Amino acid sequence: MSEPLLTESEPPGTIDETVVVHGTSAEPRWKKLPLIWQLRRSVGLQRGMLVAGLALCVFFILLAVFAPLIAPYSYNQLSGPDGNFPRQAPPSAEFLWGTTVGGYDVFSRVVWGARTALLVVVVAIVGSLFLGVLLGLVSGYLGGWLDRVLVTIADAIYAFPSLLLAIVLSIVISGGRASFLGGILAAGLSITVVFVPQYFRVVRAETVRLKAEPFVESARVIGTSTPRILGRHVLRNATRSLPLILTLNASEAILTLAGLGFLGFGINPTAGAEWGYDLNRAISDVASGIWWTGVFPGAAIVLLVLGVTLVGESLNDLSDPRLRIRRRVKGVLITSPPEPVTEGAPT
Amino acid sequence: MTIVDDRTVGTSAAVRSKGSGLGGYILTRFLLIIPTVFILVTLVFFLMRVVGDPITASVGGRLSAAQLAERLAEAGYDRPLHVQYFEYLGQIFSGDFGRTITDNRAISEILVTYGTATLELVIYALIVALVVGIPFGMLAARLRDRWPDAVLRVSAILFYATPVFFAGLLLKLVFSVWLGWFPLSGRATSSTQLTLSGISGSSGINMLDALRTGRMDLIGDVAAHAVLPALALGLLTAGVFLRLVRTNLIGTLGRDYVDAARSRGVSESRLVRKHAYRPALIPIITVMGMQIALLLGGAILTETTFEWRGLGFQLAQYLGARDFVAVQGIVAMLAVIVAVTNFIVDVVAALIDPRVRY
């Protein structure tokens, strides 16, 4: 039984509000920043999930930033002072997680792989966010044939397996063989194209709704220019659900990158460490019972995706009043605790 | 799941204005397949041509400049792009997706030969996904925010977070290498496969053929080979279903009519069974259609992991051989399959839920 915790002590007035107006409370500004605001509102299981997710994300970011300090060898290092590294050597003091069939140190490649994964995520998100939001705003606001064409294209792309599209794009961008930066850009941009329709769809829907709002209409009446209406009035109100899609996409980006790498369309092993590629090579090791080449990079993918998804899930729950667990009011005696099911029902 | 919901609403809203009743809805929805396929095929065609012609990409290094030019002229790649494009479109509408460069086979023949294997895998995976996802999703919703819910939700996220090829690798390692319960890879042992392909009117779906022979050893062999790939691909989708069922059921359980029934003294289990399940399960049908795209993407990776000789395995082989005509052909064909599947799913959803079509 994970009952909501009663550890926080706050004045009763601010605790059980169903609608929180961001700008009106007297709390310091930093407490209203996206993640921090949600973290402070969460309780019990939802807080646990959010904290665990954030911890995993921070861990991998640190791993990526300090990869050269943490990893004992470089990602493409095949020999040390005592000559060549052994192949498929089991974990030992010298090679913490063993070596691969190609003679790479598994531990070092897992650590360096964090850097590759996070860079791809950043490229993919920045790219698709920019394009998707821009197209969604313009398409939704202007309407007409442009809107119809863009919606049809977005729907077509959206319904298609993203991995296939990413394969086609990575062939186009890098011919399937790439250096580190080229590979990151290729993977990132392939994923971008797959995700643009999602942002486009959400922002467009919001824009169409907002277009009819009185404040947009009055802005138009007083002669505000279209770019200014879009930037000041529509965009700021249309981005509510973006953080959630962002986390969902971040995890999908990591999985797509790994999928591309697994099919041999990622980054060359000499140019950068990539978990999917390592798993591809590990598949044939499994038959002879060699587990360390696959288990560690695979676990890295799972943990990173898990972290990002946990953050996304909790943000989703916290933004939905039906799913959010509310904090109990302190000092109020609840004689008959409500059923778990009805507890979150909209009031 | 908000994205998914958004899509369902979008599609039905787009169609609503034109359709009149079920027949009109189906017709409009059917006509919508054409632009979808057209856009994807066009996109893939021009993207692939940006890189250059597929012959140079595939065998360019091994031929002299004159030989290469000859091969290019033979295949028609020296003509203007728009001529090639319209010819390609014409071919696709007559069902001809081109021929592979590396082994000169018709793409449509590849579909016939390997499509059944992929279909078989996808069906197994869907069964696993439904059997695991729906009951556990219901359980999680009813025991909401208690420990079983927490465990189930975290496992659902874990299923989702695990790439199919890593799940496959772990399953192979544990159940095949360490425990020796299931075979390592393939669809059947070679003797079984020979027997099955040999029977008259072989469907290509191994399980069906094995059942027709009625021989337990064949059925057992086929089933044993299917368990691990089906689990790897099915659990991925099960996670999606679990989350969806849970969220939807919590939504319907919070509705007024459920409260009303509860206040009339309807028992909690009957409430869930009779009142809340049905409306909560309708979105599953729609999402199942969306999952076809995910399943096909996952099938490519699963088939590669388990050497399951289906479309995905074949696609990976052509990718490795840099045969981009084959890749383009298979991708275009999958676009058609996905579009048609989505159409069927939408029609089924409309038959079940009248709100979709009006």
XYZ file of C-alpha atoms in Angstrom:
705
model
C 0.000 0.000 0.000
C 1.625 3.218 -1.041
C -0.465 5.837 0.641
C 0.482 9.400 -0.114
C 3.161 10.564 2.271
C 2.534 13.226 4.831
C 6.056 14.497 5.102
C 5.626 17.936 3.608
C 4.351 20.673 5.844
C 2.648 23.434 3.954
C -0.204 25.744 4.816
C -3.456 23.924 4.024
C -4.549 26.535 1.546
C -1.955 25.679 -1.080
C -2.160 21.940 -0.754
C -5.278 20.552 -2.301
C -6.023 22.967 -5.062
C -7.238 21.355 -8.228
C -6.380 24.277 -10.446
C -3.042 25.933 -9.916
C -2.563 29.299 -11.487
C 1.106 29.657 -12.199
C 1.607 33.357 -11.956
C -0.413 34.297 -8.930
C 1.153 32.491 -5.987
C 3.828 34.234 -4.003
C 6.344 31.394 -4.303
C 9.856 32.202 -5.517
C 10.319 31.977 -9.236
C 12.650 28.956 -9.299
C 10.001 26.841 -7.634
C 7.783 27.292 -10.647
C 10.346 26.059 -13.202
C 8.993 23.067 -15.121
C 10.537 20.001 -13.474
C 10.908 21.551 -10.038
C 7.267 22.569 -9.922
C 6.153 19.040 -10.733
C 8.625 17.529 -8.309
C 7.239 19.620 -5.490
C 3.639 18.732 -6.302
C 4.202 15.007 -6.586
C 3.638 12.538 -3.776
C 4.069 8.866 -3.077
C 4.530 6.539 -6.007
C 4.484 9.309 -8.576
C 7.239 11.174 -6.775
C 9.244 7.972 -6.545
C 8.969 7.420 -10.288
C 9.884 10.990 -11.104
C 12.869 11.011 -8.768
C 14.125 7.651 -10.044
C 13.778 8.806 -13.642
C 15.574 12.067 -13.010
C 18.352 10.260 -11.147
C 18.911 7.890 -14.087
C 18.968 10.764 -16.555
C 21.432 12.763 -14.489
C 23.614 9.672 -14.102
C 23.857 9.186 -17.858
C 24.461 12.861 -18.504
C 27.378 12.770 -16.044
C 28.629 9.602 -17.728
C 28.513 11.309 -21.108
C 30.211 14.487 -19.952
C 32.996 12.784 -17.999
C 33.447 9.802 -20.339
C 37.187 10.442 -20.904
C 37.784 10.463 -17.143
C 35.620 7.453 -16.308
C 36.502 5.082 -19.119
C 39.884 3.385 -18.675
C 40.428 3.119 -22.441
C 39.258 4.926 -25.531
C 36.208 3.574 -27.418
C 38.359 2.449 -30.346
C 41.457 1.385 -28.466
C 42.638 -2.108 -29.405
C 45.980 -2.326 -27.637
C 47.578 -1.207 -24.379
C 51.193 -0.987 -23.180
C 51.307 -4.814 -22.935
C 50.352 -5.368 -26.558
C 46.978 -6.103 -28.161
C 43.869 -6.545 -26.045
C 42.581 -10.120 -25.865
C 39.393 -10.940 -27.800
C 36.217 -12.010 -25.993
C 38.083 -12.036 -22.680
C 35.773 -12.472 -19.668
C 35.461 -9.659 -17.124
C 38.646 -9.217 -15.120
C 40.480 -6.565 -13.132
C 42.085 -5.237 -16.285
C 38.905 -5.319 -18.374
C 36.100 -4.656 -15.948
C 33.328 -5.962 -18.218
C 35.489 -8.067 -20.547
C 36.348 -7.440 -24.198
C 34.412 -7.837 -27.438
C 35.030 -10.072 -30.429
C 36.833 -7.137 -32.050
C 39.028 -6.647 -28.970
C 37.388 -3.489 -27.604
C 36.963 -2.948 -23.883
C 33.244 -3.353 -23.153
C 33.192 -1.009 -20.146
C 34.853 1.833 -22.047
C 32.503 1.459 -24.998
C 29.446 1.488 -22.762
C 30.648 4.686 -21.083
C 31.495 6.416 -24.362
C 28.211 5.227 -25.834
C 26.341 7.479 -23.399
C 27.887 10.467 -25.130
C 26.777 9.277 -28.571
C 23.254 8.522 -27.397
C 22.765 11.858 -25.668
C 24.167 13.860 -28.586
C 21.766 12.121 -30.973
C 18.874 12.825 -28.644
C 19.794 16.511 -28.503
C 20.108 16.793 -32.297
C 16.844 14.920 -32.851
C 14.850 16.916 -30.337
C 16.155 20.331 -31.284
C 15.572 19.583 -34.958
C 12.091 18.154 -34.692
C 10.981 20.688 -32.096
C 12.042 23.582 -34.283
C 10.588 22.244 -37.526
C 7.472 20.704 -36.009
C 6.495 23.759 -33.975
C 7.149 26.145 -36.839
C 5.188 24.120 -39.381
C 2.391 23.437 -36.888
C 1.972 27.129 -36.069
C 1.992 28.277 -39.676
C -0.171 25.433 -40.933
C -2.746 25.730 -38.166
C -2.955 29.508 -38.281
C -2.999 30.057 -42.031
C -5.101 27.011 -42.914
C -6.069 26.527 -46.545
C -4.477 24.144 -49.014
C -1.030 24.349 -47.384
C -2.561 23.097 -44.161
C -4.336 20.242 -45.893
C -1.215 19.125 -47.759
C 0.945 19.258 -44.635
C -1.603 17.345 -42.578
C -1.843 14.592 -45.186
C 1.931 14.289 -45.397
C 2.275 14.259 -41.631
C -0.397 11.566 -41.337
C 1.301 9.425 -43.957
C 4.677 9.668 -42.244
C 3.150 9.158 -38.826
C 1.509 5.870 -39.753
C 4.700 4.418 -41.162
C 7.225 2.340 -39.172
C 9.702 4.931 -37.936
C 12.628 2.551 -38.126
C 12.121 2.033 -41.861
C 11.991 5.743 -42.482
C 15.098 6.253 -40.373
C 16.865 3.564 -42.414
C 15.978 5.288 -45.684
C 17.124 8.644 -44.335
C 20.374 7.356 -42.936
C 21.112 5.848 -46.351
C 20.440 9.259 -47.858
C 22.426 11.253 -45.341
C 25.463 9.101 -44.783
C 25.230 6.227 -47.258
C 25.068 4.013 -44.190
C 28.736 4.470 -43.294
C 29.620 7.399 -41.154
C 32.181 9.190 -39.061
C 31.325 10.209 -35.504
C 29.855 13.629 -36.248
C 28.371 12.497 -39.552
C 26.821 9.499 -37.866
C 25.363 11.600 -35.065
C 23.898 14.044 -37.551
C 22.585 11.242 -39.769
C 20.941 9.394 -36.906
C 19.687 12.618 -35.317
C 18.219 13.983 -38.540
C 16.632 10.662 -39.527
C 14.887 10.606 -36.183
C 13.966 14.284 -36.605
C 11.980 13.593 -39.752
C 10.140 10.799 -38.010
C 9.200 13.039 -35.066
C 8.312 16.264 -36.859
C 4.754 15.035 -37.586
C 4.098 14.478 -33.873
C 5.028 18.018 -32.850
C 3.338 19.349 -35.941
C 0.112 17.564 -35.071
C -0.028 18.733 -31.476
C 0.971 22.335 -32.126
C -1.364 22.579 -35.109
C -4.339 21.322 -33.124
C -3.636 23.849 -30.365
C -3.157 26.642 -32.895
C -6.479 25.912 -34.581
C -8.142 26.081 -31.159
C -6.348 29.264 -30.137
C -7.049 30.994 -33.442
C -10.691 31.371 -32.445
C -9.884 32.737 -28.988
C -10.892 36.352 -28.331
C -7.391 37.477 -27.403
C -5.999 36.373 -30.779
C -8.882 37.998 -32.579
C -8.414 41.274 -30.729
C -4.717 41.216 -31.515
C -5.611 40.849 -35.167
C -8.133 43.647 -34.978
C -5.615 46.140 -33.652
C -3.342 45.280 -36.574
C -0.708 43.073 -34.988
C 1.439 41.371 -37.612
C 0.989 37.649 -38.167
C 4.503 36.643 -37.005
C 3.974 38.611 -33.817
C 0.581 37.022 -33.149
C 2.088 33.590 -33.724
C 5.125 34.260 -31.567
C 3.550 36.151 -28.692
C -0.017 34.963 -28.449
C -0.299 31.554 -30.025
C 3.070 29.883 -29.446
C 3.153 30.581 -25.724
C -0.227 28.992 -25.243
C 0.267 26.093 -27.628
C 3.237 24.469 -25.956
C 1.518 22.925 -22.942
C 1.840 19.289 -23.945
C 5.280 19.564 -25.528
C 7.364 18.459 -22.494
C 5.558 15.125 -22.496
C 6.086 14.461 -26.198
C 9.650 15.582 -25.733
C 10.417 12.871 -23.205
C 8.561 10.252 -25.235
C 10.591 11.221 -28.268
C 13.862 11.249 -26.393
C 13.340 7.619 -25.464
C 12.254 6.727 -28.985
C 15.303 8.504 -30.375
C 17.587 6.349 -28.242
C 15.786 3.187 -29.368
C 15.848 4.213 -33.028
C 19.553 4.986 -32.858
C 20.180 1.597 -31.298
C 17.989 -0.058 -33.939
C 19.905 1.639 -36.728
C 23.181 0.617 -35.146
C 21.932 -2.926 -34.730
C 21.171 -3.129 -38.442
C 24.638 -1.772 -39.215
C 23.487 1.723 -40.137
C 24.838 3.611 -37.194
C 28.276 4.930 -36.497
C 31.473 3.112 -37.417
C 33.000 1.422 -34.349
C 36.290 3.215 -34.953
C 34.546 6.597 -35.118
C 32.424 6.346 -31.982
C 30.919 3.982 -29.460
C 27.320 3.017 -30.160
C 25.370 0.504 -28.063
C 23.254 -0.873 -30.906
C 26.304 -1.790 -32.964
C 27.866 -3.550 -29.985
C 24.668 -5.554 -29.503
C 24.699 -6.575 -33.143
C 28.157 -8.028 -32.704
C 27.106 -9.647 -29.439
C 24.254 -11.684 -30.952
C 26.647 -14.273 -32.353
C 28.597 -14.370 -29.071
C 25.518 -15.558 -27.225
C 25.548 -18.989 -28.879
C 28.857 -19.739 -27.178
C 27.639 -18.438 -23.846
C 29.550 -15.137 -23.956
C 27.180 -12.822 -22.156
C 29.265 -9.788 -21.206
C 29.497 -8.295 -24.687
C 25.718 -7.944 -24.988
C 24.341 -7.589 -21.482
C 26.166 -4.386 -20.555
C 25.435 -2.193 -23.605
C 21.871 -3.551 -23.615
C 21.415 -2.693 -19.955
C 22.700 0.803 -20.681
C 20.015 1.315 -23.346
C 17.300 -0.033 -21.050
C 18.340 2.141 -18.108
C 18.593 5.343 -20.125
C 15.246 4.781 -21.873
C 13.741 3.781 -18.540
C 14.952 6.999 -16.932
C 13.596 9.219 -19.673
C 10.290 7.337 -19.847
C 9.790 7.468 -16.076
C 10.183 11.229 -16.188
C 7.707 11.439 -19.079
C 5.165 9.142 -17.432
C 5.223 11.081 -14.183
C 4.927 14.415 -15.968
C 1.950 13.020 -17.856
C 0.249 11.836 -14.685
C 0.958 15.071 -12.870
C -0.482 17.156 -15.668
C -3.678 15.099 -15.792
C -5.924 15.815 -12.802
C -7.618 12.428 -13.179
C -4.331 10.582 -12.779
C -2.567 12.808 -10.273
C -2.374 11.561 -6.721
C -3.299 14.405 -4.448
C -1.601 15.219 -1.239
C -3.738 14.650 1.841
C -4.543 17.745 3.813
C -2.479 17.666 6.965
C -4.295 17.636 10.263
C -7.667 16.876 8.689
C -9.015 13.609 9.956
C -10.245 11.505 7.068
C -12.679 9.112 8.660
C -13.487 7.050 5.612
C -10.675 7.087 3.098
C -12.094 7.292 -0.413
C -11.799 4.335 -2.764
C -8.584 4.425 -4.761
C -10.575 4.576 -7.973
C -12.793 7.470 -7.094
C -10.040 9.390 -5.422
C -8.710 10.874 -8.624
C -12.050 11.455 -10.306
C -12.464 14.954 -11.659
C -14.370 17.120 -9.247
C -1.162 7.884 -25.372
C -2.431 11.383 -25.938
C -0.903 11.311 -29.384
C -2.778 8.182 -30.297
C -6.093 9.578 -29.138
C -5.438 12.742 -31.052
C -4.982 10.754 -34.222
C -8.176 8.758 -33.907
C -10.135 11.919 -33.387
C -8.382 13.584 -36.296
C -9.130 10.794 -38.736
C -12.761 10.499 -37.805
C -13.221 14.261 -37.859
C -11.678 14.500 -41.312
C -13.965 11.815 -42.609
C -17.101 12.783 -40.743
C -18.097 15.646 -42.999
C -18.145 13.504 -46.134
C -19.325 10.122 -44.965
C -22.986 9.292 -44.693
C -23.446 6.133 -42.688
C -21.177 3.154 -42.680
C -20.910 2.645 -46.437
C -19.857 6.223 -47.036
C -17.378 6.057 -44.208
C -15.737 2.922 -45.563
C -15.536 4.354 -49.072
C -13.959 7.640 -47.932
C -11.594 5.825 -45.651
C -10.638 3.488 -48.523
C -9.910 6.407 -50.838
C -7.650 7.904 -48.173
C -5.263 4.977 -48.676
C -4.248 6.371 -52.044
C -2.713 9.692 -50.920
C -0.995 7.946 -48.012
C 0.694 5.383 -50.223
C 1.403 7.983 -52.888
C 3.135 10.328 -50.450
C 5.293 7.637 -48.890
C 6.304 6.126 -52.210
C 7.164 9.565 -53.602
C 9.095 10.472 -50.484
C 11.099 7.266 -50.539
C 11.751 7.487 -54.285
C 13.159 11.013 -54.222
C 15.076 10.501 -50.996
C 16.778 7.422 -52.383
C 17.644 9.220 -55.600
C 19.276 12.088 -53.730
C 22.139 9.736 -52.902
C 22.659 8.774 -56.508
C 21.654 5.725 -58.445
C 21.389 2.376 -56.685
C 23.670 0.536 -59.103
C 26.685 2.700 -58.291
C 25.928 2.332 -54.602
C 25.759 -1.432 -54.830
C 28.406 -2.539 -57.329
C 30.058 0.795 -58.216
C 33.466 -0.056 -56.785
C 33.786 -3.316 -58.654
C 33.042 -2.184 -62.231
C 34.913 -0.009 -64.682
C 33.400 3.310 -65.697
C 32.262 1.947 -69.081
C 30.672 -1.163 -67.585
C 28.938 0.984 -65.011
C 27.519 3.316 -67.664
C 26.286 0.301 -69.588
C 24.546 -1.121 -66.530
C 23.023 2.292 -65.807
C 21.659 2.656 -69.336
C 20.319 -0.891 -69.209
C 18.359 -0.200 -66.057
C 17.232 3.213 -67.290
C 18.978 5.235 -64.578
C 20.520 7.604 -67.130
C 17.148 9.137 -68.027
C 15.738 12.303 -66.428
C 14.515 11.867 -62.882
C 10.865 12.738 -63.529
C 10.646 10.145 -66.325
C 11.953 7.507 -63.940
C 9.568 8.697 -61.261
C 6.429 8.395 -63.353
C 7.534 5.044 -64.665
C 8.073 3.913 -61.083
C 4.627 5.107 -60.046
C 3.082 3.241 -62.979
C 4.917 0.085 -61.993
C 3.759 0.316 -58.405
C 0.136 0.704 -59.378
C 0.415 -2.434 -61.478
C 1.898 -4.221 -58.480
C 5.484 -4.316 -59.740
C 7.921 -3.099 -57.096
C 11.068 -3.693 -59.161
C 13.814 -6.294 -59.058
C 16.670 -6.624 -56.607
C 20.152 -5.864 -57.899
C 22.149 -8.416 -55.955
C 20.155 -11.546 -56.766
C 17.769 -10.268 -59.463
C 14.496 -11.344 -57.860
C 11.155 -9.599 -58.166
C 10.265 -7.705 -54.989
C 6.707 -9.031 -55.175
C 8.128 -12.551 -55.205
C 10.056 -11.735 -52.027
C 6.786 -10.648 -50.423
C 5.140 -13.943 -51.343
C 8.085 -16.041 -50.164
C 8.900 -14.260 -46.927
C 5.751 -12.322 -46.090
C 4.042 -15.345 -44.568
C 6.889 -15.845 -42.111
C 6.589 -12.229 -40.973
C 2.811 -12.540 -40.756
C 3.198 -15.627 -38.600
C 5.605 -13.856 -36.255
C 3.392 -10.760 -36.006
C 0.342 -12.904 -35.167
C 2.210 -14.753 -32.410
C 3.450 -11.452 -31.041
C -0.041 -9.938 -31.072
C -1.361 -12.954 -29.172
C 1.344 -12.557 -26.536
C 0.674 -8.820 -26.353
C -3.081 -9.223 -25.893
C -2.854 -12.104 -23.447
C -0.332 -10.258 -21.291
C -1.350 -6.652 -21.853
C -5.121 -6.604 -21.385
C -5.595 -8.658 -18.183
C -2.655 -7.026 -16.455
C -3.788 -3.587 -17.587
C -7.176 -4.255 -16.016
C -5.557 -5.492 -12.849
C -3.392 -2.385 -12.647
C -6.408 -0.119 -13.090
C -8.455 -1.875 -10.410
C -5.601 -1.919 -7.913
C -4.654 1.575 -8.847
C -1.774 3.183 -6.935
C -1.264 0.114 -4.791
C 1.823 -2.038 -5.029
C 0.656 -4.421 -7.810
C -0.096 -1.376 -9.942
C 3.366 0.011 -9.272
C 5.017 -3.279 -10.170
C 2.949 -3.674 -13.341
C 3.522 -0.126 -14.503
C 7.246 -0.300 -13.986
C 7.353 -3.616 -15.853
C 5.339 -2.078 -18.687
C 7.854 0.742 -18.955
C 10.657 -1.797 -18.752
C 9.171 -3.818 -21.617
C 8.926 -0.643 -23.629
C 12.445 0.462 -22.711
C 14.029 -2.809 -23.776
C 14.908 -2.886 -27.473
C 13.559 -6.100 -29.054
C 17.003 -7.216 -30.045
C 18.248 -6.924 -26.499
C 15.200 -8.758 -25.166
C 15.889 -11.386 -27.827
C 19.513 -11.623 -26.806
C 18.617 -12.100 -23.142
C 15.937 -14.689 -23.950
C 18.363 -16.603 -26.154
C 21.053 -16.473 -23.495
C 18.852 -17.650 -20.639
C 16.362 -20.050 -22.211
C 18.372 -21.423 -25.048
C 22.058 -21.341 -24.103
C 21.886 -21.714 -20.315
C 18.686 -23.704 -19.814
C 18.501 -25.323 -23.248
C 14.689 -25.218 -23.317
C 14.225 -23.644 -26.724
C 16.204 -23.630 -29.974
C 18.588 -20.735 -30.561
C 17.281 -19.417 -33.871
C 15.376 -20.120 -37.065
C 11.726 -20.994 -37.728
C 12.093 -24.781 -37.563
C 14.807 -27.421 -37.755
C 15.837 -28.013 -41.349
C 14.209 -31.448 -41.577
C 10.895 -30.058 -40.314
C 11.120 -27.144 -42.705
C 11.723 -29.535 -45.608
C 8.710 -31.671 -44.685
C 6.483 -28.617 -44.269
C 7.497 -26.958 -47.523
C 7.034 -30.287 -49.257
C 3.375 -30.835 -48.448
C 0.985 -29.931 -51.237
C -0.557 -26.476 -51.036
C 1.928 -25.332 -48.394
C 0.679 -22.051 -46.980
C 4.100 -20.842 -45.884
C 2.723 -20.351 -42.378
C 4.562 -23.138 -40.618
C 2.122 -23.640 -37.786
C -0.812 -24.007 -40.169
C 1.052 -26.531 -42.286
C 2.203 -28.463 -39.234
C -1.348 -28.631 -37.892
C -2.529 -29.951 -41.243
C -0.060 -32.822 -41.140
C -1.272 -33.539 -37.617
C 2.150 -34.795 -36.579
C 2.925 -33.808 -33.002
C 6.691 -33.733 -33.536
C 6.335 -31.148 -36.315
C 3.881 -29.021 -34.344
C 6.148 -29.168 -31.293
C 9.207 -28.212 -33.288
C 7.495 -25.210 -34.908
C 6.032 -24.079 -31.582
C 9.370 -24.371 -29.780
C 11.025 -22.184 -32.395
C 8.294 -19.566 -32.141
C 8.279 -19.071 -28.360
C 11.304 -16.809 -27.917
C 10.763 -14.516 -30.952
C 7.071 -14.175 -30.071
C 7.950 -13.242 -26.488
C 10.595 -10.729 -27.553
C 8.297 -8.924 -29.963
C 5.077 -9.502 -28.011
C 6.262 -8.158 -24.667
C 7.262 -4.875 -26.302
C 3.688 -4.397 -27.491
C 2.226 -5.825 -24.283
C 3.728 -2.881 -22.434
C 1.889 -0.473 -24.714
C -1.418 -2.327 -24.301
C -1.048 -2.537 -20.541
C -0.577 1.201 -20.206
C -3.427 1.930 -22.564
C -5.919 -0.399 -20.882
C -4.982 0.962 -17.481
C -5.394 4.626 -18.433
C -8.659 4.022 -20.286
C -10.179 1.913 -17.568
C -9.310 4.476 -14.920
C -10.972 7.029 -17.174
C -14.219 5.077 -17.565
C -14.274 4.051 -13.899
C -14.333 7.722 -13.001
C -17.342 8.452 -15.220
C -20.701 9.540 -13.826
C -22.607 6.509 -15.041
C -20.224 4.242 -13.161
C -20.707 6.327 -10.036
C -24.452 6.112 -10.585
C -24.296 2.338 -10.913
C -22.189 2.129 -7.781
C -24.682 4.201 -5.847
C -27.417 1.802 -6.946
C -25.462 -0.918 -5.187
C -23.992 -2.690 -8.208
C -21.123 -4.820 -6.966
C -17.594 -3.633 -7.685
C -16.687 -6.619 -9.843
C -19.892 -6.402 -11.872
C -19.324 -2.674 -12.242
C -15.971 -3.273 -13.828
C -17.112 -6.266 -15.874
C -20.346 -4.881 -17.260
C -19.969 -1.125 -17.217
C -16.388 -0.066 -17.554
C -14.618 -2.614 -19.765
C -16.382 -2.174 -23.063
C -15.902 1.543 -23.602
C -12.372 1.222 -22.262
C -11.465 -1.497 -24.743
C -12.616 0.185 -27.941
C -9.497 2.355 -28.263
C -7.458 -0.851 -28.086
C -8.744 -1.823 -31.535
C -7.565 1.453 -33.008
C -4.259 1.288 -31.243
C -3.802 -2.306 -32.362
C -3.809 -0.977 -35.901
C -1.225 1.626 -34.998
C 0.840 -1.109 -33.417
C 1.122 -2.827 -36.795
C 3.633 -0.156 -37.746
C 5.538 -0.696 -34.512
C 5.307 -4.467 -34.906
C 6.649 -4.351 -38.454
C 9.552 -2.186 -37.329
C 10.109 -4.552 -34.421
C 9.787 -7.564 -36.729
C 12.794 -6.398 -38.735
C 14.908 -6.389 -35.594
C 13.392 -9.563 -34.121
C 13.848 -11.500 -37.341
C 17.473 -10.402 -37.546
C 18.060 -11.427 -33.942
C 16.513 -14.876 -34.344
C 17.399 -15.483 -37.992
C 13.684 -15.802 -38.614
C 13.594 -15.760 -42.395
C 10.873 -13.226 -43.020
C 10.613 -9.884 -44.785
C 12.535 -8.066 -42.076
C 15.393 -10.545 -42.119
C 15.524 -10.223 -45.885
C 15.452 -6.427 -45.683
C 18.389 -6.492 -43.284
C 20.290 -8.740 -45.688
C 19.722 -6.337 -48.581
C 20.685 -3.414 -46.361
C 23.940 -5.162 -45.555
C 24.550 -5.826 -49.258
C 23.782 -2.161 -50.074
C 21.072 -3.260 -52.498
C 19.019 -0.088 -52.296
C 16.561 -1.050 -55.047
C 15.532 -3.990 -52.920
C 15.322 -1.734 -49.855
C 13.233 0.826 -51.702
C 10.943 -1.882 -53.060
C 10.395 -3.559 -49.718
C 9.829 -0.231 -47.974
C 7.285 0.825 -50.620
C 5.524 -2.495 -50.302
C 5.398 -2.203 -46.518
C 3.878 1.257 -46.971
C 1.019 -0.336 -48.885
C 0.621 -3.056 -46.255
C 0.555 -0.551 -43.397
C -1.967 1.666 -45.194
C -4.269 -1.260 -45.950
C -4.007 -2.594 -42.386
C -4.883 0.800 -40.964
C -7.885 0.922 -43.269
C -9.109 -2.484 -42.074
C -8.616 -1.504 -38.454
C -10.550 1.741 -38.913
C -13.423 -0.139 -40.511
C -13.480 -2.658 -37.667
C -13.434 0.204 -35.156
C -16.355 1.833 -36.979
C -18.318 -1.413 -36.902
C -17.811 -1.734 -33.158
C -18.213 1.877 -32.146
C -20.864 3.868 -33.987
C -19.448 7.141 -32.660
C -16.501 6.824 -35.025
C -18.559 6.983 -38.190
C -21.055 9.717 -37.361
